[in-house]
Amino acid sequence: NAGVMQNPRHLVRRRGQEARLRCSPMKGHSHVYWYRQLPEEGLKFMVYLQKENIIDESGMPKERFSAEFPKEGPSILRIQQVVRGDSAAYFCASSILPGLRTYEQYFGPGTRLTVT
Amino acid sequence: QQQVKQSPQSLIVQKGGISIINCAYENTAFDYFPWYQQFPGKGPALLIAIRPDVSEKKEGRFTISFNKSAKQFSLHIMDSQPGDSATYFCAATTVRGGSRLTFGEGTQLTVNP
C-alpha cells in the first residue's frame, strides 16, 4: 500500500517562474491537505481539498498561490511568479473517507522548492 | 487562539533516558492531539495521538499525557535510543472542523549513545 506520493522531490525555480507541485494521496483517501515548512520553522496549514472542491483555503496567501484536486489525477499546488520567500518544503497530507477517522493525516516526503 | 506552544526547542538526552516534550494550547475546541516525528529530509510521520476523553495513551516506548484542565499535553519517550534522534512536532485539530492541523514549533531531540 503506497503512501502519499509527492513530486518532484526537489524543484529549483528562478524568480518570476511558476512552480507546480503534485500530490497523490494514499489509496482510499479522498482528503488532501497542503502545509508549508519554512527553514527552521514548524509546519503551517495552507489549504484543504476534497475531490473537485476546496474546503478550506484560509492558510493560502491571497495572491500567486492556487490549489486543485481534480476528479482524476493528483492534487496540484501552483505558485505563480515565485519569489525567494517561497523557498520552503511543501508537504501534502491525506486522510481517509469522511466518517472514518478523517482526523488521521499521513504526510508525503515533501517537495523542497528553492527559488534562485 | 489557534496557537500551539511547544517546548523545549531542543533536547539532548543520554541513551536509555527519558525524553519529555511539552505542548500547550489555547483553543478549547481542539479535540485531537497527534505527535509527529520528522527525520531530516523526510516528511512528518504520525507517531501517536490522543483524544481528550483519556488522560494517557501508551504505545511501546511512547506515551502521551493529557491534562485537559491545564490545556497541556506531553510526549514521553522512555528508554530513548539514538535512532529516536529527530524533530518532534505536537499538533492539534478539531475533528469536526475539517481537521486542519495546527503545529507546535518543533523540538529537535538528540539522543547521545
Coordinates of N, CA and C in Angstrom, one line a residue:
Chain A
N1 N 0.9 -1.2 0.0 CA 0.0 0.0 0.0 C 0.9 1.2 0.0
A2 N 1.0 1.9 -1.2 CA 1.8 3.0 -1.3 C 1.3 4.2 -0.4
G3 N 2.3 4.9 0.1 CA 1.9 6.1 0.9 C 1.6 7.3 0.1
V4 N 1.6 8.4 0.7 CA 1.4 9.7 0.0 C 2.6 9.9 -0.9
M5 N 2.4 10.2 -2.2 CA 3.5 10.5 -3.1 C 3.5 11.9 -3.5
Q6 N 4.6 12.5 -3.5 CA 4.8 13.9 -4.0 C 5.9 14.0 -5.0
N7 N 5.7 14.8 -6.0 CA 6.8 15.0 -7.0 C 6.6 16.4 -7.6
P8 N 7.8 17.0 -7.9 CA 9.1 16.5 -7.7 C 9.5 16.6 -6.3
R9 N 10.6 15.9 -5.9 CA 11.1 16.0 -4.6 C 11.9 17.3 -4.4
H10 N 12.5 17.7 -5.4 CA 13.3 19.0 -5.3 C 12.9 19.7 -6.6
L11 N 12.8 21.0 -6.4 CA 12.4 21.9 -7.5 C 13.1 23.2 -7.4
V12 N 13.8 23.6 -8.4 CA 14.5 24.9 -8.4 C 13.9 25.8 -9.5
R13 N 13.5 27.0 -9.1 CA 12.9 27.9 -10.0 C 13.6 29.3 -9.8
R14 N 13.7 30.0 -10.9 CA 14.2 31.4 -10.9 C 13.0 32.3 -10.5
R15 N 13.3 33.4 -9.9 CA 12.3 34.4 -9.5 C 11.4 34.7 -10.8
G16 N 10.1 34.7 -10.6 CA 9.2 35.0 -11.6 C 8.6 33.8 -12.4
Q17 N 9.3 32.7 -12.2 CA 8.8 31.5 -12.9 C 7.6 30.9 -12.1
E18 N 7.0 29.8 -12.6 CA 5.9 29.1 -12.0 C 6.4 27.8 -11.4
A19 N 5.8 27.4 -10.3 CA 6.2 26.1 -9.7 C 4.9 25.3 -9.5
R20 N 5.0 24.1 -10.0 CA 3.8 23.1 -9.8 C 4.2 21.9 -9.0
L21 N 3.5 21.7 -7.9 CA 3.8 20.7 -7.0 C 2.7 19.7 -7.0
R22 N 3.0 18.4 -7.1 CA 2.0 17.4 -7.3 C 1.9 16.5 -6.1
C23 N 0.7 16.0 -5.8 CA 0.5 15.1 -4.6 C -0.5 14.1 -5.0
S24 N -0.2 12.8 -4.8 CA -1.1 11.7 -5.0 C -1.4 11.1 -3.6
P25 N -2.6 11.2 -3.1 CA -2.9 10.7 -1.8 C -2.8 9.2 -1.7
M26 N -2.8 8.7 -0.4 CA -2.9 7.3 -0.2 C -4.1 6.7 -0.8
K27 N -4.0 5.4 -1.2 CA -5.2 4.7 -1.8 C -6.3 4.7 -0.8
G28 N -7.5 5.1 -1.3 CA -8.7 5.2 -0.5 C -8.9 6.5 0.3
H29 N -7.9 7.4 0.2 CA -8.0 8.7 0.8 C -8.6 9.7 -0.1
S30 N -9.5 10.5 0.3 CA -10.1 11.5 -0.6 C -10.0 12.9 -0.1
H31 N -9.2 13.1 1.0 CA -9.0 14.4 1.6 C -7.5 14.7 1.4
V32 N -7.2 15.9 1.0 CA -5.8 16.3 0.8 C -5.5 17.7 1.5
Y33 N -4.4 17.7 2.2 CA -4.0 19.0 2.9 C -2.6 19.4 2.4
W34 N -2.4 20.6 2.2 CA -1.1 21.2 1.9 C -0.6 22.0 3.1
Y35 N 0.7 21.8 3.4 CA 1.3 22.5 4.5 C 2.7 23.0 4.0
R36 N 3.1 24.1 4.5 CA 4.4 24.7 4.2 C 5.3 24.7 5.4
Q37 N 6.6 24.4 5.2 CA 7.6 24.4 6.3 C 8.7 25.3 5.8
L38 N 8.8 26.4 6.4 CA 9.9 27.3 6.2 C 11.1 26.8 7.0
P39 N 12.3 27.2 6.5 CA 13.5 26.7 7.2 C 13.5 27.0 8.7
E40 N 13.8 26.0 9.5 CA 13.9 26.1 10.9 C 12.6 26.5 11.6
E41 N 11.4 26.2 10.9 CA 10.1 26.5 11.5 C 9.2 25.3 11.4
G42 N 8.1 25.4 12.1 CA 7.1 24.3 12.0 C 6.3 24.4 10.8
L43 N 5.4 23.5 10.7 CA 4.5 23.4 9.5 C 3.3 24.3 9.7
K44 N 3.0 24.9 8.6 CA 1.8 25.8 8.6 C 0.8 25.4 7.5
F45 N -0.4 25.3 8.0 CA -1.5 24.8 7.1 C -1.7 25.8 5.9
M46 N -2.0 25.3 4.8 CA -2.2 26.2 3.6 C -3.7 26.0 3.1
V47 N -4.0 24.7 2.7 CA -5.3 24.5 2.1 C -5.7 23.1 2.3
Y48 N -7.0 22.9 2.3 CA -7.7 21.6 2.5 C -8.6 21.3 1.3
L49 N -8.4 20.2 0.6 CA -9.3 19.9 -0.5 C -9.9 18.5 -0.5
Q50 N -11.0 18.4 -1.0 CA -11.6 17.1 -1.4 C -11.7 17.1 -2.9
K51 N -12.0 16.0 -3.4 CA -12.1 15.8 -4.9 C -13.0 17.0 -5.5
E52 N -12.4 17.8 -6.3 CA -13.1 18.8 -7.1 C -13.6 20.0 -6.2
N53 N -13.2 20.0 -4.9 CA -13.7 21.0 -4.0 C -12.6 21.6 -3.1
I54 N -12.5 22.9 -3.0 CA -11.6 23.5 -2.0 C -12.5 23.7 -0.7
I55 N -12.1 23.0 0.4 CA -12.9 23.1 1.6 C -12.4 24.3 2.5
D56 N -11.1 24.5 2.6 CA -10.6 25.5 3.5 C -9.3 26.0 2.9
E57 N -9.3 27.2 2.5 CA -8.0 27.8 1.9 C -7.6 29.0 2.8
S58 N -7.9 29.0 4.0 CA -7.6 30.1 4.9 C -6.2 30.3 5.1
G59 N -5.3 29.3 4.9 CA -3.9 29.5 5.1 C -3.1 29.8 3.8
M60 N -3.8 30.0 2.7 CA -3.2 30.2 1.5 C -2.9 31.7 1.3
P61 N -1.7 32.1 0.9 CA -1.5 33.6 0.5 C -2.6 34.0 -0.5
K62 N -3.0 35.2 -0.5 CA -4.1 35.7 -1.3 C -3.7 35.7 -2.8
E63 N -2.4 35.9 -3.0 CA -2.0 36.1 -4.4 C -1.0 35.0 -4.8
R64 N -0.9 34.7 -6.0 CA 0.1 33.8 -6.6 C -0.1 32.3 -6.3
F65 N -0.8 32.0 -5.3 CA -1.0 30.6 -4.9 C -2.4 30.1 -5.2
S66 N -2.4 28.8 -5.8 CA -3.7 28.2 -6.0 C -3.5 26.7 -5.9
A67 N -4.6 26.0 -5.6 CA -4.6 24.6 -5.4 C -5.8 23.9 -6.1
E68 N -5.7 22.7 -6.5 CA -6.8 22.0 -7.1 C -6.6 20.5 -6.8
F69 N -7.7 19.8 -6.8 CA -7.7 18.3 -6.6 C -8.8 17.8 -7.6
P70 N -8.4 17.6 -8.8 CA -9.4 17.2 -9.8 C -10.0 15.8 -9.6
K71 N -11.1 15.5 -10.3 CA -11.7 14.2 -10.1 C -10.7 13.1 -10.5
E72 N -9.9 13.3 -11.5 CA -8.9 12.3 -11.9 C -7.5 13.0 -11.7
G73 N -6.6 12.2 -11.2 CA -5.2 12.8 -11.1 C -4.9 13.3 -9.8
P74 N -3.6 13.8 -9.7 CA -3.1 14.3 -8.4 C -3.7 15.6 -8.0
S75 N -3.5 16.0 -6.8 CA -3.7 17.4 -6.3 C -2.5 18.2 -6.8
I76 N -2.7 19.4 -7.2 CA -1.7 20.3 -7.6 C -1.7 21.6 -6.8
L77 N -0.5 22.0 -6.3 CA -0.3 23.3 -5.7 C 0.5 24.1 -6.7
R78 N 0.0 25.2 -7.0 CA 0.6 26.1 -8.1 C 1.0 27.4 -7.5
I79 N 2.3 27.8 -7.7 CA 2.8 29.0 -7.3 C 3.2 29.8 -8.5
Q80 N 2.6 30.9 -8.7 CA 2.9 31.7 -9.9 C 3.9 32.8 -9.5
Q81 N 4.8 33.2 -10.4 CA 5.8 34.3 -10.2 C 6.5 34.1 -8.9
V82 N 7.2 33.0 -8.7 CA 7.8 32.7 -7.4 C 8.8 33.8 -7.0
V83 N 8.9 34.0 -5.7 CA 9.9 34.9 -5.1 C 10.7 34.1 -4.1
R84 N 11.8 34.7 -3.7 CA 12.8 34.0 -2.8 C 12.1 33.5 -1.5
G85 N 11.1 34.3 -1.0 CA 10.4 33.9 0.2 C 9.6 32.7 0.1
D86 N 9.3 32.2 -1.2 CA 8.6 31.0 -1.4 C 9.4 29.7 -1.2
S87 N 10.7 29.9 -1.0 CA 11.6 28.8 -0.8 C 11.3 28.1 0.5
A88 N 10.9 26.8 0.4 CA 10.4 26.1 1.6 C 10.2 24.7 1.2
A89 N 9.9 23.9 2.2 CA 9.4 22.5 1.9 C 7.9 22.5 2.0
Y90 N 7.3 21.9 0.9 CA 5.8 21.9 0.9 C 5.4 20.4 1.0
F91 N 4.6 20.2 2.0 CA 4.1 18.8 2.3 C 2.7 18.7 2.0
C92 N 2.4 17.5 1.5 CA 1.0 17.1 1.3 C 0.6 16.0 2.3
A93 N -0.6 16.1 2.8 CA -1.0 15.0 3.7 C -2.4 14.6 3.2
S94 N -2.7 13.3 3.5 CA -4.0 12.8 3.1 C -4.7 12.1 4.2
S95 N -6.0 12.1 4.2 CA -6.8 11.3 5.2 C -7.9 10.6 4.5
I96 N -8.5 9.7 5.2 CA -9.4 8.7 4.7 C -10.8 9.3 4.4
L97 N -11.7 8.4 3.9 CA -13.0 8.9 3.6 C -13.7 9.5 4.8
P98 N -14.7 10.4 4.5 CA -15.5 11.0 5.6 C -16.1 10.0 6.5
G99 N -16.0 10.3 7.8 CA -16.7 9.5 8.8 C -15.8 8.3 9.3
L100 N -14.6 8.2 8.7 CA -13.7 7.1 9.1 C -12.4 7.6 9.5
R101 N -12.3 8.1 10.7 CA -11.0 8.6 11.2 C -10.4 9.6 10.3
T102 N -11.2 10.6 9.9 CA -10.7 11.5 9.0 C -9.6 12.4 9.6
Y103 N -9.5 12.4 10.9 CA -8.5 13.2 11.6 C -7.1 12.7 11.5
E104 N -6.9 11.5 11.1 CA -5.5 11.0 10.9 C -5.0 11.4 9.6
Q105 N -3.9 12.2 9.6 CA -3.3 12.6 8.4 C -1.9 12.0 8.2
Y106 N -1.7 11.6 7.0 CA -0.4 10.9 6.6 C 0.3 11.8 5.6
F107 N 1.5 12.0 5.9 CA 2.3 13.0 5.1 C 3.1 12.3 4.0
G108 N 3.3 13.1 2.9 CA 4.2 12.7 1.9 C 5.6 13.1 2.2
P109 N 6.6 12.8 1.4 CA 8.0 13.2 1.7 C 8.3 14.6 1.4
G110 N 7.4 15.4 0.8 CA 7.6 16.8 0.6 C 8.3 17.1 -0.7
T111 N 8.1 18.4 -1.2 CA 8.8 19.0 -2.3 C 9.6 20.1 -1.7
R112 N 10.9 20.1 -1.9 CA 11.7 21.2 -1.5 C 11.9 22.2 -2.6
L113 N 11.3 23.4 -2.5 CA 11.4 24.4 -3.5 C 12.4 25.4 -3.2
T114 N 13.3 25.6 -4.1 CA 14.4 26.6 -4.0 C 14.2 27.6 -5.1
V115 N 14.1 28.9 -4.7 CA 13.9 30.0 -5.7 C 15.2 30.8 -5.7
T116 N 15.8 30.8 -6.9 CA 17.1 31.5 -7.1 C 16.9 32.9 -7.7
Chain B
Q1 N -5.5 32.4 19.4 CA -6.3 31.3 20.0 C -6.0 30.0 19.3
Q2 N -5.4 30.1 18.1 CA -5.2 28.9 17.3 C -3.8 28.3 17.6
Q3 N -3.0 29.0 18.4 CA -1.6 28.6 18.6 C -1.4 27.3 19.4
V4 N -0.4 26.6 19.1 CA 0.1 25.5 20.0 C 1.6 25.8 20.3
K5 N 1.8 25.9 21.6 CA 3.2 26.3 22.0 C 3.9 25.0 22.5
Q6 N 5.1 24.8 22.0 CA 5.9 23.6 22.2 C 7.2 24.0 22.9
S7 N 7.6 23.1 23.8 CA 8.9 23.3 24.5 C 9.5 22.0 24.9
P8 N 10.8 21.8 25.0 CA 11.8 22.8 24.7 C 12.0 22.9 23.2
Q9 N 12.8 23.8 22.7 CA 13.1 23.9 21.3 C 14.1 22.8 20.9
S10 N 15.0 22.5 21.8 CA 16.0 21.4 21.6 C 16.2 20.6 22.9
L11 N 16.6 19.4 22.7 CA 16.7 18.5 23.9 C 17.8 17.5 23.6
I12 N 18.7 17.3 24.6 CA 19.7 16.3 24.5 C 19.6 15.4 25.7
V13 N 19.5 14.1 25.3 CA 19.3 13.0 26.3 C 20.3 11.9 26.1
Q14 N 20.7 11.3 27.2 CA 21.6 10.1 27.1 C 20.7 8.9 26.7
K15 N 21.4 8.0 26.0 CA 20.8 6.7 25.7 C 20.2 6.1 26.9
G16 N 18.9 5.6 26.8 CA 18.3 5.0 28.0 C 17.5 5.9 28.8
G17 N 17.7 7.2 28.6 CA 17.0 8.2 29.4 C 15.6 8.4 28.9
I18 N 14.9 9.3 29.6 CA 13.5 9.7 29.3 C 13.5 11.1 28.6
S19 N 12.9 11.1 27.5 CA 12.8 12.4 26.8 C 11.3 12.9 27.0
I20 N 11.2 14.2 27.4 CA 9.9 14.8 27.7 C 9.8 16.0 26.9
I21 N 8.7 16.1 26.1 CA 8.4 17.3 25.3 C 7.0 17.8 25.6
N22 N 6.9 19.1 25.8 CA 5.6 19.6 26.3 C 4.9 20.5 25.3
C23 N 3.6 20.5 25.3 CA 2.9 21.4 24.5 C 1.7 22.0 25.2
A24 N 1.3 23.2 24.9 CA 0.1 23.9 25.5 C -0.7 24.5 24.4
Y25 N -2.0 24.5 24.5 CA -2.9 25.0 23.5 C -3.9 26.0 24.2
E26 N -4.5 26.8 23.4 CA -5.4 27.8 23.9 C -6.9 27.5 23.4
N27 N -7.0 26.9 22.2 CA -8.4 26.7 21.7 C -9.0 25.5 22.3
T28 N -10.1 25.7 23.1 CA -10.7 24.6 23.8 C -11.5 23.7 22.9
A29 N -11.7 24.2 21.6 CA -12.4 23.3 20.6 C -11.5 22.2 20.1
F30 N -10.2 22.3 20.3 CA -9.3 21.2 19.8 C -9.7 19.9 20.5
D31 N -9.8 18.8 19.7 CA -10.2 17.6 20.3 C -9.4 16.4 19.7
Y32 N -8.3 16.6 19.1 CA -7.5 15.6 18.7 C -6.0 16.1 18.7
F33 N -5.1 15.3 19.3 CA -3.8 15.8 19.5 C -2.8 14.8 19.1
P34 N -2.2 14.9 17.9 CA -1.2 13.9 17.4 C 0.2 14.5 17.6
W35 N 1.1 13.5 17.6 CA 2.5 13.8 17.6 C 3.1 13.3 16.4
Y36 N 4.0 14.1 15.8 CA 4.7 13.6 14.5 C 6.2 13.6 14.8
Q37 N 6.8 12.7 14.1 CA 8.3 12.6 14.1 C 8.8 12.8 12.7
Q38 N 9.8 13.7 12.7 CA 10.4 14.0 11.4 C 11.9 13.9 11.3
F39 N 12.4 13.1 10.4 CA 13.8 13.0 10.2 C 14.2 13.9 9.1
P40 N 15.5 14.4 9.1 CA 15.9 15.3 8.1 C 15.7 14.9 6.7
G41 N 15.1 15.8 5.9 CA 14.8 15.5 4.5 C 13.6 14.6 4.3
K42 N 12.8 14.3 5.3 CA 11.7 13.4 5.2 C 10.4 14.2 5.6
G43 N 9.3 13.5 5.3 CA 8.0 14.1 5.8 C 7.7 13.7 7.2
P44 N 6.8 14.4 7.9 CA 6.4 14.1 9.2 C 5.7 12.7 9.2
A45 N 6.0 11.9 10.2 CA 5.3 10.6 10.4 C 4.5 10.6 11.6
L46 N 3.3 10.2 11.5 CA 2.4 10.1 12.7 C 2.9 9.1 13.6
L47 N 3.1 9.5 14.9 CA 3.7 8.7 15.9 C 2.7 8.1 16.9
I48 N 1.9 9.0 17.4 CA 0.9 8.6 18.4 C 0.0 9.8 18.6
A49 N -1.3 9.5 19.0 CA -2.3 10.6 19.1 C -3.2 10.3 20.2
I50 N -3.9 11.3 20.7 CA -4.8 11.2 21.8 C -6.0 12.0 21.7
R51 N -7.2 11.6 22.1 CA -8.4 12.4 22.2 C -8.5 12.8 23.7
P52 N -9.2 13.9 23.9 CA -9.3 14.5 25.3 C -10.1 13.7 26.3
D53 N -10.7 12.6 25.8 CA -11.5 11.8 26.8 C -10.6 10.9 27.6
V54 N -9.3 10.8 27.3 CA -8.4 10.0 28.1 C -7.3 10.9 28.6
S55 N -6.6 10.5 29.7 CA -5.5 11.3 30.2 C -4.2 10.8 29.8
E56 N -4.1 9.5 29.3 CA -2.8 9.0 28.9 C -3.1 7.9 27.9
K57 N -2.1 7.9 27.0 CA -2.1 6.8 26.0 C -0.7 6.3 25.7
K58 N -0.5 5.0 25.7 CA 0.9 4.5 25.6 C 0.9 3.5 24.4
E59 N 2.0 3.7 23.6 CA 2.3 2.8 22.5 C 3.8 2.5 22.5
G60 N 4.1 1.3 23.0 CA 5.5 1.0 23.1 C 6.3 1.9 24.0
R61 N 7.3 2.5 23.6 CA 8.1 3.4 24.4 C 7.6 4.8 24.4
F62 N 6.5 5.1 23.7 CA 6.0 6.4 23.6 C 4.7 6.6 24.4
T63 N 4.6 7.6 25.2 CA 3.4 7.9 26.0 C 3.0 9.3 25.8
I64 N 1.7 9.5 25.6 CA 1.1 10.9 25.7 C 0.4 11.1 27.0
S65 N 0.7 12.2 27.7 CA 0.0 12.5 28.9 C -0.8 13.8 28.5
F66 N -2.1 13.8 28.9 CA -3.0 14.9 28.5 C -3.7 15.5 29.8
N67 N -3.6 16.8 29.9 CA -4.2 17.5 31.0 C -5.2 18.5 30.5
K68 N -6.5 18.1 30.4 CA -7.5 18.9 29.8 C -7.7 20.3 30.5
S69 N -7.7 20.2 31.8 CA -8.0 21.5 32.6 C -6.8 22.5 32.4
A70 N -5.6 22.0 32.3 CA -4.5 22.9 32.1 C -4.2 23.2 30.6
K71 N -4.9 22.5 29.7 CA -4.8 22.6 28.3 C -3.3 22.4 27.9
Q72 N -2.8 21.2 28.4 CA -1.4 20.8 28.1 C -1.4 19.4 27.8
F73 N -0.4 19.0 27.0 CA -0.2 17.6 26.7 C 1.3 17.4 26.5
S74 N 1.8 16.2 26.7 CA 3.2 16.0 26.6 C 3.5 14.6 26.0
L75 N 4.7 14.5 25.4 CA 5.2 13.2 24.9 C 6.3 12.8 25.7
H76 N 6.3 11.5 26.2 CA 7.4 10.9 26.9 C 7.9 9.8 26.1
I77 N 9.2 9.8 25.9 CA 9.9 8.7 25.2 C 10.8 8.0 26.2
M78 N 10.4 6.8 26.6 CA 11.1 6.0 27.5 C 12.3 5.3 26.9
D79 N 13.3 5.0 27.6 CA 14.5 4.3 27.1 C 14.9 4.9 25.8
S80 N 15.1 6.1 25.7 CA 15.5 6.8 24.5 C 16.7 6.2 23.8
Q81 N 16.6 6.1 22.5 CA 17.6 5.5 21.7 C 18.2 6.5 20.7
P82 N 19.4 6.3 20.2 CA 20.0 7.2 19.2 C 19.1 7.3 18.0
G83 N 18.4 6.2 17.6 CA 17.5 6.2 16.5 C 16.3 7.1 16.7
D84 N 16.1 7.5 17.9 CA 14.9 8.4 18.2 C 15.3 9.9 17.8
S85 N 16.6 10.1 17.6 CA 17.0 11.5 17.3 C 16.3 12.0 16.0
A86 N 15.5 13.0 16.2 CA 14.7 13.6 15.1 C 14.0 14.8 15.7
T87 N 13.2 15.5 14.8 CA 12.4 16.6 15.3 C 11.0 16.1 15.5
Y88 N 10.5 16.5 16.7 CA 9.1 16.1 17.1 C 8.2 17.3 17.1
F89 N 7.1 17.1 16.5 CA 6.1 18.2 16.4 C 4.8 17.7 17.1
C90 N 4.3 18.5 18.0 CA 2.9 18.3 18.5 C 2.0 19.0 17.6
A91 N 0.7 18.6 17.6 CA -0.3 19.3 16.8 C -1.6 19.1 17.4
A92 N -2.6 19.9 16.9 CA -3.9 19.9 17.5 C -4.9 20.2 16.3
T93 N -6.1 19.7 16.5 CA -7.1 20.0 15.5 C -8.5 19.7 16.1
T94 N -9.5 20.2 15.4 CA -10.9 19.9 15.7 C -11.4 18.9 14.7
V95 N -11.8 17.7 15.1 CA -12.2 16.7 14.2 C -13.3 17.1 13.3
R96 N -14.3 17.8 13.9 CA -15.5 18.3 13.1 C -15.2 19.5 12.3
G97 N -14.0 20.2 12.6 CA -13.8 21.4 11.9 C -12.9 21.3 10.6
G98 N -12.9 20.1 10.1 CA -12.1 20.0 8.8 C -10.7 19.4 9.1
S99 N -10.4 19.3 10.3 CA -9.1 18.6 10.7 C -7.8 19.2 10.2
R100 N -7.8 20.5 9.9 CA -6.6 21.1 9.6 C -5.7 21.1 10.9
L101 N -4.5 20.7 10.8 CA -3.6 20.6 11.9 C -2.9 21.9 12.2
T102 N -2.9 22.3 13.5 CA -2.1 23.4 14.0 C -0.9 22.8 14.7
F103 N 0.3 23.1 14.2 CA 1.5 22.5 14.7 C 2.2 23.4 15.8
G104 N 2.9 22.7 16.7 CA 3.9 23.4 17.5 C 5.1 23.7 16.7
E105 N 6.0 24.4 17.4 CA 7.2 24.9 16.7 C 8.3 23.8 16.4
G106 N 8.1 22.7 17.1 CA 9.1 21.6 16.9 C 10.1 21.5 18.0
T107 N 10.5 20.3 18.3 CA 11.6 20.0 19.3 C 12.6 19.1 18.6
Q108 N 13.9 19.6 18.6 CA 14.9 18.8 18.0 C 15.6 17.9 19.1
L109 N 15.3 16.6 19.0 CA 15.8 15.7 20.0 C 17.1 15.0 19.6
T110 N 18.1 15.0 20.4 CA 19.3 14.3 20.2 C 19.5 13.3 21.3
V111 N 19.7 12.1 20.9 CA 20.0 11.1 21.9 C 21.4 10.6 21.8
N112 N 22.2 10.9 22.7 CA 23.6 10.5 22.7 C 23.8 9.1 23.1
P113 N 24.7 8.4 22.4 CA 24.9 6.9 22.6 C 25.7 6.7 23.9

